[in-house]
Tab-separated table of C-alpha atoms in Angstrom:
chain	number	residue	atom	x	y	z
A	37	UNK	CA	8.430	31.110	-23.483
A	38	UNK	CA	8.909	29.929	-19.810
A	39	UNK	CA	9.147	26.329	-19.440
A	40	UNK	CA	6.243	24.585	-18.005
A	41	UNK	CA	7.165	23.775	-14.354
A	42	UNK	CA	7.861	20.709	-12.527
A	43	UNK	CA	4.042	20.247	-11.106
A	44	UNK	CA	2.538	20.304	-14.532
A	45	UNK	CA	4.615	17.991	-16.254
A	46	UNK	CA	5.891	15.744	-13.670
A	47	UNK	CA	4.775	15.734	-9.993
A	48	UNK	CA	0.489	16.834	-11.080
A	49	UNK	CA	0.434	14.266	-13.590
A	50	UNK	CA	2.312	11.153	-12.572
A	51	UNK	CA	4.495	12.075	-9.707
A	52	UNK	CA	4.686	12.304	-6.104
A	53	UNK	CA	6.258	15.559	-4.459
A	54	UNK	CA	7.916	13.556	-1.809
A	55	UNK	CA	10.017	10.644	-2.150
A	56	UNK	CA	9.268	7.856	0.235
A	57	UNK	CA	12.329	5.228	-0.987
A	58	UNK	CA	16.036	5.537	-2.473
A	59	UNK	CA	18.543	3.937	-3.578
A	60	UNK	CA	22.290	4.375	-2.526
A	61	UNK	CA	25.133	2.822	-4.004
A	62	UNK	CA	27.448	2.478	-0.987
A	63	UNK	CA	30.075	0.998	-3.479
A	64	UNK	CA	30.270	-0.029	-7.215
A	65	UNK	CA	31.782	-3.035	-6.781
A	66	UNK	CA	30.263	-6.837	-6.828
A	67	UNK	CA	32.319	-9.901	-5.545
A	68	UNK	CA	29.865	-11.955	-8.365
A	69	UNK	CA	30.096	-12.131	-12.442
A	70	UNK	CA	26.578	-13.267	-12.726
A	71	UNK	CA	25.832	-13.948	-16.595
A	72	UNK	CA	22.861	-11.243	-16.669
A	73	UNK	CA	24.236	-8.156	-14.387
A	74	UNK	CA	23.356	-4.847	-15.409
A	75	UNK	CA	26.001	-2.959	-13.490
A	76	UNK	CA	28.557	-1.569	-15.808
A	77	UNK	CA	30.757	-0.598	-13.057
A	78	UNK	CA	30.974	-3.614	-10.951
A	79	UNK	CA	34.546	-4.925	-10.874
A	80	UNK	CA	35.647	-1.640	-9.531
A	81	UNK	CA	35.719	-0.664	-6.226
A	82	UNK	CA	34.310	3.172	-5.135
A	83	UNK	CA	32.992	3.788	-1.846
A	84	UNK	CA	30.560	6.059	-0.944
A	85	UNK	CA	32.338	8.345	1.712
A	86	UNK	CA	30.375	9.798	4.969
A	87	UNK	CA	29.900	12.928	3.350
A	88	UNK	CA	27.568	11.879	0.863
A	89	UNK	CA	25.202	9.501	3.371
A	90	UNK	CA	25.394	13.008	5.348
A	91	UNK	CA	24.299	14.740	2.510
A	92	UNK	CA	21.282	12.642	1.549
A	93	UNK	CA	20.097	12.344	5.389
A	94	UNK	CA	20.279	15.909	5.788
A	95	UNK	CA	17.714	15.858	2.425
A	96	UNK	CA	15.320	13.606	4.041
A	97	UNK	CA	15.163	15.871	7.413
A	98	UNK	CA	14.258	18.781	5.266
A	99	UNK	CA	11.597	16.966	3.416
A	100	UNK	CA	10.448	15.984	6.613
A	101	UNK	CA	7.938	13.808	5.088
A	102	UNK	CA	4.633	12.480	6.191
A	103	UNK	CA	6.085	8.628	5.792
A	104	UNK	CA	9.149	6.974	6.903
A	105	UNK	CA	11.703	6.639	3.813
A	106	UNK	CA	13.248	3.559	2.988
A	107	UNK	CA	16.948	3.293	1.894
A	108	UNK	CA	17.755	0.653	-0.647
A	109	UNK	CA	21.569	-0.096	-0.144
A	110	UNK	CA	22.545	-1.453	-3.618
A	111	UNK	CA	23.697	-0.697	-7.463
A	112	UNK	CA	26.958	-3.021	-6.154
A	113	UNK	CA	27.102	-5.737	-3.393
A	114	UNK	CA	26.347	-3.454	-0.703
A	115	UNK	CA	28.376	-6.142	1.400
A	116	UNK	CA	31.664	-6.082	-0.014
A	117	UNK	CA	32.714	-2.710	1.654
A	118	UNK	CA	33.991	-3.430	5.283
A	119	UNK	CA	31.829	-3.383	7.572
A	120	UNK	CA	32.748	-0.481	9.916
A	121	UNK	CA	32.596	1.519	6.670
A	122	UNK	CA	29.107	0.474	5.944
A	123	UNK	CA	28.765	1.564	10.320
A	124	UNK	CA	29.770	4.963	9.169
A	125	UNK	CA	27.112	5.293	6.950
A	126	UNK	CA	24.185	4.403	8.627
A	127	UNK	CA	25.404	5.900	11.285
A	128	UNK	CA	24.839	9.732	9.559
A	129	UNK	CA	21.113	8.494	9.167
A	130	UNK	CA	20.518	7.107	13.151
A	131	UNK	CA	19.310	9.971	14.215
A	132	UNK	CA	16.730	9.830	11.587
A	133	UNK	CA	15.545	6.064	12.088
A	134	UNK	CA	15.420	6.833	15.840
A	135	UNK	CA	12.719	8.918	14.956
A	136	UNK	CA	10.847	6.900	12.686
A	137	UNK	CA	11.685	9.064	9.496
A	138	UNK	CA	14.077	6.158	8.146
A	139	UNK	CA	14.150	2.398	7.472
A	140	UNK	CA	17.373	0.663	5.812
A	141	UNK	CA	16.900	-1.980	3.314
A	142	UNK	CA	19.916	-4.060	1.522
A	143	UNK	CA	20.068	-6.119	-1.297
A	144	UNK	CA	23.015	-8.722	-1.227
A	145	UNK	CA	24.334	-11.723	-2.666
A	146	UNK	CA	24.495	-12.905	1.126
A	147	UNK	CA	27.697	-14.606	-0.126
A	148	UNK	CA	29.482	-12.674	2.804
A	149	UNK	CA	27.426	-12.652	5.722
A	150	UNK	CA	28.950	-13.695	9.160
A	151	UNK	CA	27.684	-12.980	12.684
A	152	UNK	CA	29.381	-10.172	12.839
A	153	UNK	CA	27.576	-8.859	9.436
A	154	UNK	CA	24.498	-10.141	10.799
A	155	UNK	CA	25.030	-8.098	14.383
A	156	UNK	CA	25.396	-5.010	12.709
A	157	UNK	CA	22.299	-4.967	10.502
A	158	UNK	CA	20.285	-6.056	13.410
A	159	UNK	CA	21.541	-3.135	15.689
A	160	UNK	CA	20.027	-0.755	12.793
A	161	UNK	CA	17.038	-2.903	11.794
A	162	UNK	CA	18.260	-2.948	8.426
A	163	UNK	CA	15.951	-5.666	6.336
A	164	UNK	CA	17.679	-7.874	3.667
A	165	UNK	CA	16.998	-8.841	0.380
A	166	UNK	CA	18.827	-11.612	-1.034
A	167	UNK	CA	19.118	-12.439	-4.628
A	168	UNK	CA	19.242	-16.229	-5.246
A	169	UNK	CA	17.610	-18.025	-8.504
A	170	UNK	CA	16.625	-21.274	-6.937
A	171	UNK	CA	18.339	-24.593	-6.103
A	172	UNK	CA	21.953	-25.129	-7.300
A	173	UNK	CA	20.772	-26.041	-10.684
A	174	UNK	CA	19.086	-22.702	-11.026
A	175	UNK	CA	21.317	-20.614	-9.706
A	176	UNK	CA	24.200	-21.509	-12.344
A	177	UNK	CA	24.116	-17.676	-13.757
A	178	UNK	CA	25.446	-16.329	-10.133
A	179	UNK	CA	28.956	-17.556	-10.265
A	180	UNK	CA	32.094	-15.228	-9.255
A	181	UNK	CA	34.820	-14.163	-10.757
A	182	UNK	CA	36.666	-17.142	-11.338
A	183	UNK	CA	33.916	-18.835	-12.395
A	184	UNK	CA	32.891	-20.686	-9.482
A	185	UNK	CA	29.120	-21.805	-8.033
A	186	UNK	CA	28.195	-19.198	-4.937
A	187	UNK	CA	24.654	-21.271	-4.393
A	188	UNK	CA	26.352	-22.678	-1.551
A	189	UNK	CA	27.860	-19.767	-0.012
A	190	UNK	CA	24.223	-17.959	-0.748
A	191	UNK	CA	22.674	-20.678	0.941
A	192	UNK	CA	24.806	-20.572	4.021
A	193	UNK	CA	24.739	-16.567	4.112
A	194	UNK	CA	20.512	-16.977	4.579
A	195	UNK	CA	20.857	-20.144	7.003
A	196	UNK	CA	23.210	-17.602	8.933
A	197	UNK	CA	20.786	-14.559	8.544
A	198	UNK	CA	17.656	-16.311	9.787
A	199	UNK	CA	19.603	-17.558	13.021
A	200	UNK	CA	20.256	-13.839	13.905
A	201	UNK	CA	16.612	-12.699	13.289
A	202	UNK	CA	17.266	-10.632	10.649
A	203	UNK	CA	14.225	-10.102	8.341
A	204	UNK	CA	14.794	-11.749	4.763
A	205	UNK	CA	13.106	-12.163	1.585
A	206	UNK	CA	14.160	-12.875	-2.055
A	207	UNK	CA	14.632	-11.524	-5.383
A	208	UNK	CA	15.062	-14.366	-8.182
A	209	UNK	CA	16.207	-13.464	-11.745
A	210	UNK	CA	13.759	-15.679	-13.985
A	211	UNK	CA	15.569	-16.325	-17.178
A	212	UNK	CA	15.521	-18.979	-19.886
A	213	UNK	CA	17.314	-20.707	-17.412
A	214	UNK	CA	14.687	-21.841	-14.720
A	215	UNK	CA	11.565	-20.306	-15.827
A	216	UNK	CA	10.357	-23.542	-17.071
A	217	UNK	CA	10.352	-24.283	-13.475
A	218	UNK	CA	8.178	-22.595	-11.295
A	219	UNK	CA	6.408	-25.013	-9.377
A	220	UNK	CA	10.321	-25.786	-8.158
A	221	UNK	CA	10.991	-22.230	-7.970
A	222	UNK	CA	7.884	-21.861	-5.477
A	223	UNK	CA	8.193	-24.669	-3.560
A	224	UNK	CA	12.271	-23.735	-2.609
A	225	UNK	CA	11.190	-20.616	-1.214
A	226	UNK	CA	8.718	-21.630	0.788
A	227	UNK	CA	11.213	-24.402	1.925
A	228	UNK	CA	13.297	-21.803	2.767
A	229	UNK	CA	10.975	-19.832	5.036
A	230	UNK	CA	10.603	-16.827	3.195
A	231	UNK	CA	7.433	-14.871	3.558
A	232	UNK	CA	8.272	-13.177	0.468
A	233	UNK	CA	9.570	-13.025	-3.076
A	234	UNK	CA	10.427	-10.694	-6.248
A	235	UNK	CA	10.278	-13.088	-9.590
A	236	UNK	CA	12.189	-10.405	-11.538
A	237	UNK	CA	11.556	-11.735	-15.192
A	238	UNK	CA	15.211	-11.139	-17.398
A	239	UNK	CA	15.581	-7.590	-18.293
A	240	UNK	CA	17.777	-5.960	-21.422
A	241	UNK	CA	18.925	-3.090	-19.689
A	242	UNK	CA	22.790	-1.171	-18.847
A	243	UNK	CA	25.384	-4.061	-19.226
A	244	UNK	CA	22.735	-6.557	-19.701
A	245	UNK	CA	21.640	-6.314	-23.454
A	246	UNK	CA	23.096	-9.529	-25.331
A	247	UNK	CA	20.836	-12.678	-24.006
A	248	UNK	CA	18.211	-14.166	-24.870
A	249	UNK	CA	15.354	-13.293	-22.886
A	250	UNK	CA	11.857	-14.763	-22.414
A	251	UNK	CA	9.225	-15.043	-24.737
A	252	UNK	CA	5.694	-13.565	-24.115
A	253	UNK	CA	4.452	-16.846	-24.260
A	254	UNK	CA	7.204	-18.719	-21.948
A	255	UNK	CA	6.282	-15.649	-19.571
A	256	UNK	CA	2.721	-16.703	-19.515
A	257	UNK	CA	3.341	-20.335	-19.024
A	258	UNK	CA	5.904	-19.171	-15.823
A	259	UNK	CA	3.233	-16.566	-14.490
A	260	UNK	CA	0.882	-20.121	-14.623
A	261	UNK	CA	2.870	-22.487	-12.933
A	262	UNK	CA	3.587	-19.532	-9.656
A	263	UNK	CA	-0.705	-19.132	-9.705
A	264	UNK	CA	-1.028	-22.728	-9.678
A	265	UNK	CA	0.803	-23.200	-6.579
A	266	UNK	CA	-0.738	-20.527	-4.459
A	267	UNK	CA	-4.176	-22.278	-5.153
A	268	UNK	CA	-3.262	-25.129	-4.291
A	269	UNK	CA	-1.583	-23.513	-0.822
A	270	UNK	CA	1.350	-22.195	-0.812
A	271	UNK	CA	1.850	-19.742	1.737
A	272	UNK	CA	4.558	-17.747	-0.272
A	273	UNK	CA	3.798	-13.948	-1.284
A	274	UNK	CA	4.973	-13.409	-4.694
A	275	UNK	CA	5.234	-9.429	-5.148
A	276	UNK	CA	3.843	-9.144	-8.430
A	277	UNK	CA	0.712	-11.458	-7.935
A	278	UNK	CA	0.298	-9.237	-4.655
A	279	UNK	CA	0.686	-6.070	-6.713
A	280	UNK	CA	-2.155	-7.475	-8.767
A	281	UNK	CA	-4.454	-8.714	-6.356
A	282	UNK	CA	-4.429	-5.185	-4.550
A	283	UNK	CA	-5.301	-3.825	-8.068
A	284	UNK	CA	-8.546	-6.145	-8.441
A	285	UNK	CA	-9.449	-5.841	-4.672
A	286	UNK	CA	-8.896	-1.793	-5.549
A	287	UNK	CA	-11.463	-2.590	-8.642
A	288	UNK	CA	-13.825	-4.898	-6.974
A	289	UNK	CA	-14.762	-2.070	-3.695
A	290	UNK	CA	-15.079	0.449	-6.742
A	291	UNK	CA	-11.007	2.172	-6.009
A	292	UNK	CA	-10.219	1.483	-9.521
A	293	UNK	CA	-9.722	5.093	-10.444
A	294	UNK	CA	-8.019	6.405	-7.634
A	295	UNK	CA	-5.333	3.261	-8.001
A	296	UNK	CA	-4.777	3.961	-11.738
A	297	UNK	CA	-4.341	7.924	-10.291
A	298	UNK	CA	-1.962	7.058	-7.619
A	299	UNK	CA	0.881	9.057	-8.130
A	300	UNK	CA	4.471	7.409	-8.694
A	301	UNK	CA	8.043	8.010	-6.809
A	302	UNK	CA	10.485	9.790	-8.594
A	303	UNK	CA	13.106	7.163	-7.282
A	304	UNK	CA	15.966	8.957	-6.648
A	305	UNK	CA	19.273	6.953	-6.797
A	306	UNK	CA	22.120	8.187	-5.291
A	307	UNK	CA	25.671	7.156	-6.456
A	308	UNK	CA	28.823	6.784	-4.557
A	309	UNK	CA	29.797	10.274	-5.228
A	310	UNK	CA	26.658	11.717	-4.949
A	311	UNK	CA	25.180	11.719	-8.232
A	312	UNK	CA	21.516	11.574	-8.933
A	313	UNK	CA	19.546	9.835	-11.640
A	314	UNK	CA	15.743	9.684	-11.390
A	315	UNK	CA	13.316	7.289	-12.391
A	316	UNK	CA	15.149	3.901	-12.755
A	317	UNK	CA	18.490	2.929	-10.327
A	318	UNK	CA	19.588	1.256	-13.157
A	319	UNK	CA	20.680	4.426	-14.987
A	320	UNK	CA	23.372	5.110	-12.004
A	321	UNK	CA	26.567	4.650	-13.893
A	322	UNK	CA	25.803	4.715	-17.572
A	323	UNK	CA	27.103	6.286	-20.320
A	324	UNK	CA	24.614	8.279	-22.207
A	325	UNK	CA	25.857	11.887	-23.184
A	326	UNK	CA	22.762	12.738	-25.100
A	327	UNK	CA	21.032	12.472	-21.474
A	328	UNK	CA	24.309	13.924	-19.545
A	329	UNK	CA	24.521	10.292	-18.051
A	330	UNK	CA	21.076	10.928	-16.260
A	331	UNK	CA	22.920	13.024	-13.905
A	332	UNK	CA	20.123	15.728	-12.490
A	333	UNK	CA	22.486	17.206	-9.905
A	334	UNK	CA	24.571	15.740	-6.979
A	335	UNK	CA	23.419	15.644	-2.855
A	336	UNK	CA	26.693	17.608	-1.978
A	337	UNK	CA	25.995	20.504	-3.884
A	338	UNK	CA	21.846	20.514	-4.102
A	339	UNK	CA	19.780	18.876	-1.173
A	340	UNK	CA	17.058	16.098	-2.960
A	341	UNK	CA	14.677	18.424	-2.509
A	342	UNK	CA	16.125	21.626	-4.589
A	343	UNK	CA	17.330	18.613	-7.318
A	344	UNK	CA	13.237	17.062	-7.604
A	345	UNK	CA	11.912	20.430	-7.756
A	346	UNK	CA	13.538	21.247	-11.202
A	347	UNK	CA	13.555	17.485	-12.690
A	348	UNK	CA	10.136	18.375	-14.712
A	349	UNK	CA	12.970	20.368	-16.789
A	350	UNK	CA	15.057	17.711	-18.026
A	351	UNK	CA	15.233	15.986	-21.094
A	352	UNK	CA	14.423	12.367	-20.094
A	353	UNK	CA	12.058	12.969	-17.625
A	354	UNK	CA	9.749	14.656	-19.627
A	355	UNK	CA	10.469	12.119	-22.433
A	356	UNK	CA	9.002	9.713	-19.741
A	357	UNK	CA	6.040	11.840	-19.057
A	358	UNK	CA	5.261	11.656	-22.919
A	359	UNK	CA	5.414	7.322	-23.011
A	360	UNK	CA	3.213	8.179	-20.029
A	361	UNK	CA	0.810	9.616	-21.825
A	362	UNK	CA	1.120	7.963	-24.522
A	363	UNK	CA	0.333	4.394	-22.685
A	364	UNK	CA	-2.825	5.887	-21.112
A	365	UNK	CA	-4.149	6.189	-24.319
A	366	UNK	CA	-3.176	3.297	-25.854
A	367	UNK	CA	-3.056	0.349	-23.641
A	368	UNK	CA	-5.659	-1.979	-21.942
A	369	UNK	CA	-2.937	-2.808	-19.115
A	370	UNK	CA	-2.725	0.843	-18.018
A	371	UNK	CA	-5.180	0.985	-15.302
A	372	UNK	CA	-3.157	-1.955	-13.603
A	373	UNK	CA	0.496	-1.379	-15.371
A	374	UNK	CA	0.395	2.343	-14.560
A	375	UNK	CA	3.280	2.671	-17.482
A	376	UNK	CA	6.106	0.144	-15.947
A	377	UNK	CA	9.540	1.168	-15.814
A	378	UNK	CA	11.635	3.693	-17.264
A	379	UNK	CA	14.560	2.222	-17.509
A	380	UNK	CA	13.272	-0.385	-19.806
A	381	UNK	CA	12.131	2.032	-22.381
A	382	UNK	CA	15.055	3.481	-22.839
A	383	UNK	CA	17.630	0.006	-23.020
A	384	UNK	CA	15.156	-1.767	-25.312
A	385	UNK	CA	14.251	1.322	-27.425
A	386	UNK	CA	16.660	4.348	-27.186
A	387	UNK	CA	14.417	6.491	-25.953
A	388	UNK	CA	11.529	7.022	-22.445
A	389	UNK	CA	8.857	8.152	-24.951
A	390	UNK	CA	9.148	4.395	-25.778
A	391	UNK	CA	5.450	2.678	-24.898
A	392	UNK	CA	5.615	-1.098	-24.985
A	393	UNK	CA	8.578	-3.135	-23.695
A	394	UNK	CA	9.194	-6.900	-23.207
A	395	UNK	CA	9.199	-5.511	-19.169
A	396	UNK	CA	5.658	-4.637	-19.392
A	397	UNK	CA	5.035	-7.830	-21.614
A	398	UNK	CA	6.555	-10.188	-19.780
A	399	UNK	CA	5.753	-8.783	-15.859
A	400	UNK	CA	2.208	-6.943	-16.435
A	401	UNK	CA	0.491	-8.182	-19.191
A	402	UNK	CA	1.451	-11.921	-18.940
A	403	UNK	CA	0.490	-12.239	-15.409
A	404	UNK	CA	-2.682	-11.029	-16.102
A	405	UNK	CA	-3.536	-13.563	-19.083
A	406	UNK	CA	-2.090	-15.775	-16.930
A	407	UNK	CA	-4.753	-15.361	-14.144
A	408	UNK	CA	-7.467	-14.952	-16.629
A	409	UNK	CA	-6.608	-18.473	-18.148
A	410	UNK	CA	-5.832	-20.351	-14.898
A	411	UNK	CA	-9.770	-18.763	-13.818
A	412	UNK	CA	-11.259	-20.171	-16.682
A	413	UNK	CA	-11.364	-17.352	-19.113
A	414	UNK	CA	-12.490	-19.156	-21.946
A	415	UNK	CA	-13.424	-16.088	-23.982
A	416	UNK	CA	-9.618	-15.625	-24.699
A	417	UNK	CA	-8.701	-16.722	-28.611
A	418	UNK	CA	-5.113	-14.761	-28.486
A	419	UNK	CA	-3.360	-14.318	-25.482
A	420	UNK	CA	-0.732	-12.903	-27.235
A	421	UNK	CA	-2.767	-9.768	-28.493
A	422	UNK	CA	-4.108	-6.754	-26.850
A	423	UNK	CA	-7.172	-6.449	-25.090
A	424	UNK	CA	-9.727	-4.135	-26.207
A	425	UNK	CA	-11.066	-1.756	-23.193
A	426	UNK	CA	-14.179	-3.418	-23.024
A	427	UNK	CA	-12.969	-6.728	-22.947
A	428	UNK	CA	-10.650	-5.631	-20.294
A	429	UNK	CA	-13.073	-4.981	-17.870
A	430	UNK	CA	-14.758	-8.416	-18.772
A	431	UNK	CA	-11.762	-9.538	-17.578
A	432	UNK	CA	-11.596	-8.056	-14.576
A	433	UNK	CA	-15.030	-9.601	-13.553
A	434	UNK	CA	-13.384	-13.327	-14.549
A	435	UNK	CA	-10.401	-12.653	-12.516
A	436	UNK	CA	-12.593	-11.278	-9.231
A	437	UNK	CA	-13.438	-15.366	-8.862
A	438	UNK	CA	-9.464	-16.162	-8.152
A	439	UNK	CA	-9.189	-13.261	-5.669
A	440	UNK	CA	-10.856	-14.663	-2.844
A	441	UNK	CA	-9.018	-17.966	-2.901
A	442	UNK	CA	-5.753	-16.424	-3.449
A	443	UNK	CA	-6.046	-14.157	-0.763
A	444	UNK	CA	-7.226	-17.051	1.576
A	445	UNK	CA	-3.131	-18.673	0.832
């Protein structure tokens, strides 16, 4: 029997048949030991050479896509490779951001940034992401390989950002660690200036699978404290708030359907030597020979294109597709949750057909008890349990009162 074909099971479903964002891995290795990193490869340096930036802009030129793509340089420190090597790179994709068909993002530790750093990412427009967890006293998980605090060097790598111009924002690891904390949390971002930040909530995933991560419950009671400081002001956008505020704004002016519809990105990630894994960057780089690492081809033999079109065919993908499926059918959350993250699935339970993760707990479903408590949703005896579809949409109607007012921040 001929296999069912990519549009069927992955792109007509779920999927988009363009990608509009990837992920490179211009090296493997990190200059940091932080306690939670996922990266299995990181004290190890590979560079990515020209021929494989080459490789994936010639890919995006024959998508030749209706939106600008944006490259995510990370799956290392991005900034540890010198910096007329990192030159060379974006240099194979100018011709494309001349042109509007490219924007480069990094994510960094900032722990190297200098002016000279700081010169060449604004002579490519390249936007950073920096990955702090707070004050000093919250950042004591980011230390380097000797052991030693980088909050400061962080610090002064951002001080020396924002005096060049460059465009920054934030991702912050929320772990046992600070999350009792996020009225702190809040307020050092905004003291820092930062239009926005990424609370990413402790995952089990790759080389991260040992600690002790959140409770539902301490998840709620962090998702609280960040809700409570937007109404009383602060100007801060938190991503995941945002992400949910779009959904209830999509539900209030009757776009419900269409959101929960909205097709997903097929991520591609793109390692050092080419290799690409779909669905989660987190897969670049592990071991998992019942999967063939995740490995659906490589940019210097197959163009992104030629590699998407066949990706309905392989094992984990369609896996995915199934959890998919089986989450529409199941859970309350889907509308708004749209099925999470891959990745998660398959460090927490073995497998993508996987529904439920402490992700999805912890990121989706406690933000949105959290906002139904903090709006006065009295009719809410468990928010630890599921909600019933009916009740869901109750709670949609409690939560349209908050929008307004947290839009107005």
């Amino acid at each position: 029997m001929r296999p069912p074909d990519l549009r069927s099971i992955l792109y007509g479903g779920y999927f988009s048949t363009e990608f509009q964002s990837l992920v490179l891995q211009n090296t493997s290795l990190c200059n940091l030991d932080c306690a939670y990193c996922y990266l299995p490869d990181r004290h190890t340096r590979r560079d990515m050479p020209p021929a494989v930036a080459r490789a994936v802009a010639q890919s995006i030129g024959a998508q030749a896509g209706a939106w600008p793509v944006e490259v995510a340089w990370h799956a290392g420190e991005p900034l540890t490779m010198q910096p007329s090597g990192f030159r060379e790179l974006l240099d194979e994709f100018e011709h494309l951001r001349q042109s509007g068909m490219v924007a480069h993002r990094v994510q960094t530790n900032a722990t190297t940034i200098d002016p000279y750093w700081c010169d060449l990412l604004n002579a490519y427009d390249v936007t950073v992401g920096v990955s702090v967890d707070g004050p000093a006293w919250a950042n004591e998980n980011r230390r380097d390989r000797s052991g030693r605090p980088t909050h400061e060097r962080t610090m002064h790598g951002i001080a020396t950002l924002r005096e060049a111009g460059v465009r920054v924002s934030a991702i912050c690891v929320v772990c046992p660690e600070n999350a009792g904390s996020p009225g702190e949390l809040v307020d050092f971002f905004d003291g820092l200036g930062l239009r926005w930040v990424n609370f990413n909530l402790e995952e089990r995933e790759a080389a991260n699978l040992n600690r002790t991560g959140l409770s539902m419950a301490a998840a709620i009671d962090f998702w609280r404290g960040v809700i409570r400081k937007k109404l009383a002001g602060s100007g801060l956008r938190v991503r995941q708030l945002e992400s949910l505020l779009g959904y209830l704004a999509a539900a209030r002016f009757g776009r419900k359907r269409p959101w929960a519809a909205a097709q997903r990105e097929p991520v591609p990630s793109v390692s050092w030597k080419g290799d690409v894994v779909l669905l989660s960057p987190e897969l670049v780089d592990v071991a998992a020979p019942q999967y063939e690492n995740f490995i659906v081809g490589n940019v210097l033999r197959q163009s992104l294109p030629q590699i998407l079109a066949a990706a309905g065919r392989v094992r984990y993908v369609a896996e995915f597709v199934e959890g998919l499926n089986a989450c529409r059918e199941q859970c309350s959350f889907f509308a708004f949750c749209r099925g999470a993250q891959a990745g998660n699935r398959y460090f927490e339970h073995g497998t993508f057909a996987a529904t439920e993760t402490d992700h999805c707990r912890n990121t989706r479903q406690a933000l949105v008890v959290a906002l139904a408590s903090e709006v006065g949703c009295s009719d809410w005896p468990d928010p630890l349990g599921h909600l019933e579809r009916s009740r869901s949409e109750a709670l949609e109607e409690l939560m349209m009162s908050a929008l307004n007012d947290l839009q107005r921040t």
